[in-house]
Amino acid sequence: MTGQVLRRFRGFAVGGLGAAWLVALSSGVSAETLESALARAYGGNPTLNAQRASVRATDENVPRAKSLSRPRINATADAGAAYSESSAPGLEGEAATAALRSLNSANNATAAGGAGGVGGTGGRVGRSSVSRTLPRGFGVQVDQTLFNGFRTENSIRQAESQVLGARETLRNTEQDVLFQAAQFYMNVLRDTARLSLQRNNVEVLEEQLRQTRDRFNVGEVTRTDVAQAESRLALARSQVSVAESDLRTSIAQFRQIIGVEPRQLAPGRPVDRLVPGSIDSAIAIAMDEHPNIKSAMHAVDAAELQVKVTEGELLPSVTLSGAASQRYDTGQQGAEAFSAQLVARLTVPIYEGGEVYARARQAKEIAGQRRIDVETARDAVRATLIQSWGQLEAAKAQIIATQAQVQAAEIALNGVREEARVGQRTTLDVLNAQQELLNARVNLIIAQRDRVVFSYAVARSIGRLTTRVLGLNVAQYSAKQHFDQVKDLWGGLRIPDGR
């Protein structure tokens, strides 16, 4: 191969991973950094925002529990029309005659609210009356629970435990989103560098094939050498297609998590300051701080309080009821009636069919299950941490090994090329040396990507991959702020943001 091809491949080989990492997806003045990408994900990721909404919904369990100790006030009003007609038995003899005389005047002028009439034979007289009224009224009733077997207090504590558990779940979701953002950021850089290497490799092999054909035309090499160069070029072109597909996938994942298309990405750096000095100290931190473990522990508290809430249904309850009402047209037109009462009521449950006892036993079993869940969470966190720690250590070792591999492959390629020029090596030897160097470069890219990603994985495994610990320049979301806004509300349909 001529000196021109050798210089091109040397530029491709020695240009290094640093240049490959800095390959931009489009031109621009300022580059997107890994920290700014994490900040974007923190502010706009839909999964994280949905979990925040879930925490706000859980906050409302506290005022719901507090409502058990607050009065229930109901007002009622009614209006209607009533019609009634009645008749009295007939009178006989002198009594009938006297009744006839007294009723004659009434028959001549019938009253508005009723009518009378006489009739019959054999000295019998009958009497009937009609009443039309408009009964109406209004009233108010107040019910206040004075004691309900400590169910109110335990329900409030249970709701607060659920809120704390939801906050830990939110913190774990934040860790997952930030880790995915870092992972896909580095994937875009990795796949961009791989695509650049593969395209450069195609250019080198095209020049290799052209010069091999020239040498074949003058009889320096055989048709086999040309076929080998053609085969290796076809393979390189297929690898470019694969690299392009991988890059498109990484860009789509970047857009999904971070919310924008990647433009110009700066190199990523590992977060070694968040990685403990030893695996034992990392495990100790994870057991104490990981949100999955804390969330499981809050779930235990909530389940144990549910047992107390259920058992409280078997205790006596005391309520106070007050009612007042005003009625009009009670029995006849113009009549009024006002009534008021205040009643204290003691209710002692004796037997309710066994349903409460069954729910109490069920709640105890669920509490036992939640305790086991804590151990499961601890085991899962420990296993994930050990795995991430091992992957990080392997990535560090792999970087050292692949750097040595790249240097050795560069030396080997130069030697094979010089030997091929004097006829001691074949074209296939040169192609194989080129491929080995390309593979070494790709392995170094992957190792450097893994070095960054697995440092974030360790930070997530110990529970410290948060914007606050990372020191990102973002407006911190405060779950406590919404909780303080709603925990003591007595009413209102609008949520704190105005909806």
CSV table of N, CA, C and O in Angstrom, one decimal, residues 132-136 327-337:
chain,number,residue,atom,x,y,z
A,132,ARG,N,-106.8,21.4,53.1
A,132,ARG,CA,-105.7,21.6,52.1
A,132,ARG,C,-104.6,22.5,52.8
A,132,ARG,O,-104.8,23.6,53.2
A,133,THR,N,-103.4,21.9,52.9
A,133,THR,CA,-102.2,22.6,53.5
A,133,THR,C,-101.0,22.5,52.6
A,133,THR,O,-100.9,21.7,51.7
A,134,LEU,N,-100.0,23.4,52.9
A,134,LEU,CA,-98.7,23.4,52.2
A,134,LEU,C,-97.6,23.1,53.2
A,134,LEU,O,-96.9,24.1,53.7
A,135,PRO,N,-97.4,21.9,53.6
A,135,PRO,CA,-96.4,21.6,54.7
A,135,PRO,C,-95.0,21.9,54.1
A,135,PRO,O,-94.7,21.5,53.0
A,136,ARG,N,-94.2,22.5,54.9
A,136,ARG,CA,-92.8,22.8,54.5
A,136,ARG,C,-92.0,23.0,55.7
A,136,ARG,O,-92.5,23.3,56.8
A,327,ARG,N,-90.9,23.8,61.2
A,327,ARG,CA,-92.0,23.3,60.3
A,327,ARG,C,-93.1,24.3,60.2
A,327,ARG,O,-93.4,25.0,61.1
A,328,TYR,N,-93.8,24.3,59.0
A,328,TYR,CA,-94.9,25.1,58.8
A,328,TYR,C,-96.1,24.3,58.3
A,328,TYR,O,-95.9,23.3,57.6
A,329,ASP,N,-97.3,24.7,58.6
A,329,ASP,CA,-98.6,24.0,58.2
A,329,ASP,C,-98.5,22.6,58.7
A,329,ASP,O,-98.8,21.6,58.0
A,330,THR,N,-98.2,22.4,60.0
A,330,THR,CA,-98.2,21.1,60.6
A,330,THR,C,-99.6,20.7,61.0
A,330,THR,O,-100.1,21.2,62.1
A,331,GLY,N,-100.4,20.1,60.3
A,331,GLY,CA,-101.7,19.6,60.6
A,331,GLY,C,-102.8,20.5,60.1
A,331,GLY,O,-103.8,20.0,59.6
A,332,GLN,N,-102.6,21.8,60.1
A,332,GLN,CA,-103.6,22.8,59.6
A,332,GLN,C,-102.9,24.0,59.2
A,332,GLN,O,-101.8,24.3,59.6
A,333,GLN,N,-103.5,24.8,58.4
A,333,GLN,CA,-103.0,26.0,57.8
A,333,GLN,C,-102.6,27.0,59.0
A,333,GLN,O,-103.4,27.2,59.9
A,334,GLY,N,-101.4,27.6,58.8
A,334,GLY,CA,-100.9,28.6,59.7
A,334,GLY,C,-100.2,28.0,61.0
A,334,GLY,O,-99.7,28.8,61.8
A,335,ALA,N,-100.2,26.7,61.1
A,335,ALA,CA,-99.6,26.1,62.3
A,335,ALA,C,-98.1,26.0,62.1
A,335,ALA,O,-97.6,25.8,61.0
A,336,GLU,N,-97.3,26.3,63.1
A,336,GLU,CA,-95.9,26.2,63.1
A,336,GLU,C,-95.4,25.3,64.2
A,336,GLU,O,-96.0,25.2,65.3
A,337,ALA,N,-94.1,24.8,64.0
A,337,ALA,CA,-93.5,24.0,65.0
A,337,ALA,C,-92.0,24.1,64.9
A,337,ALA,O,-91.5,24.0,63.8
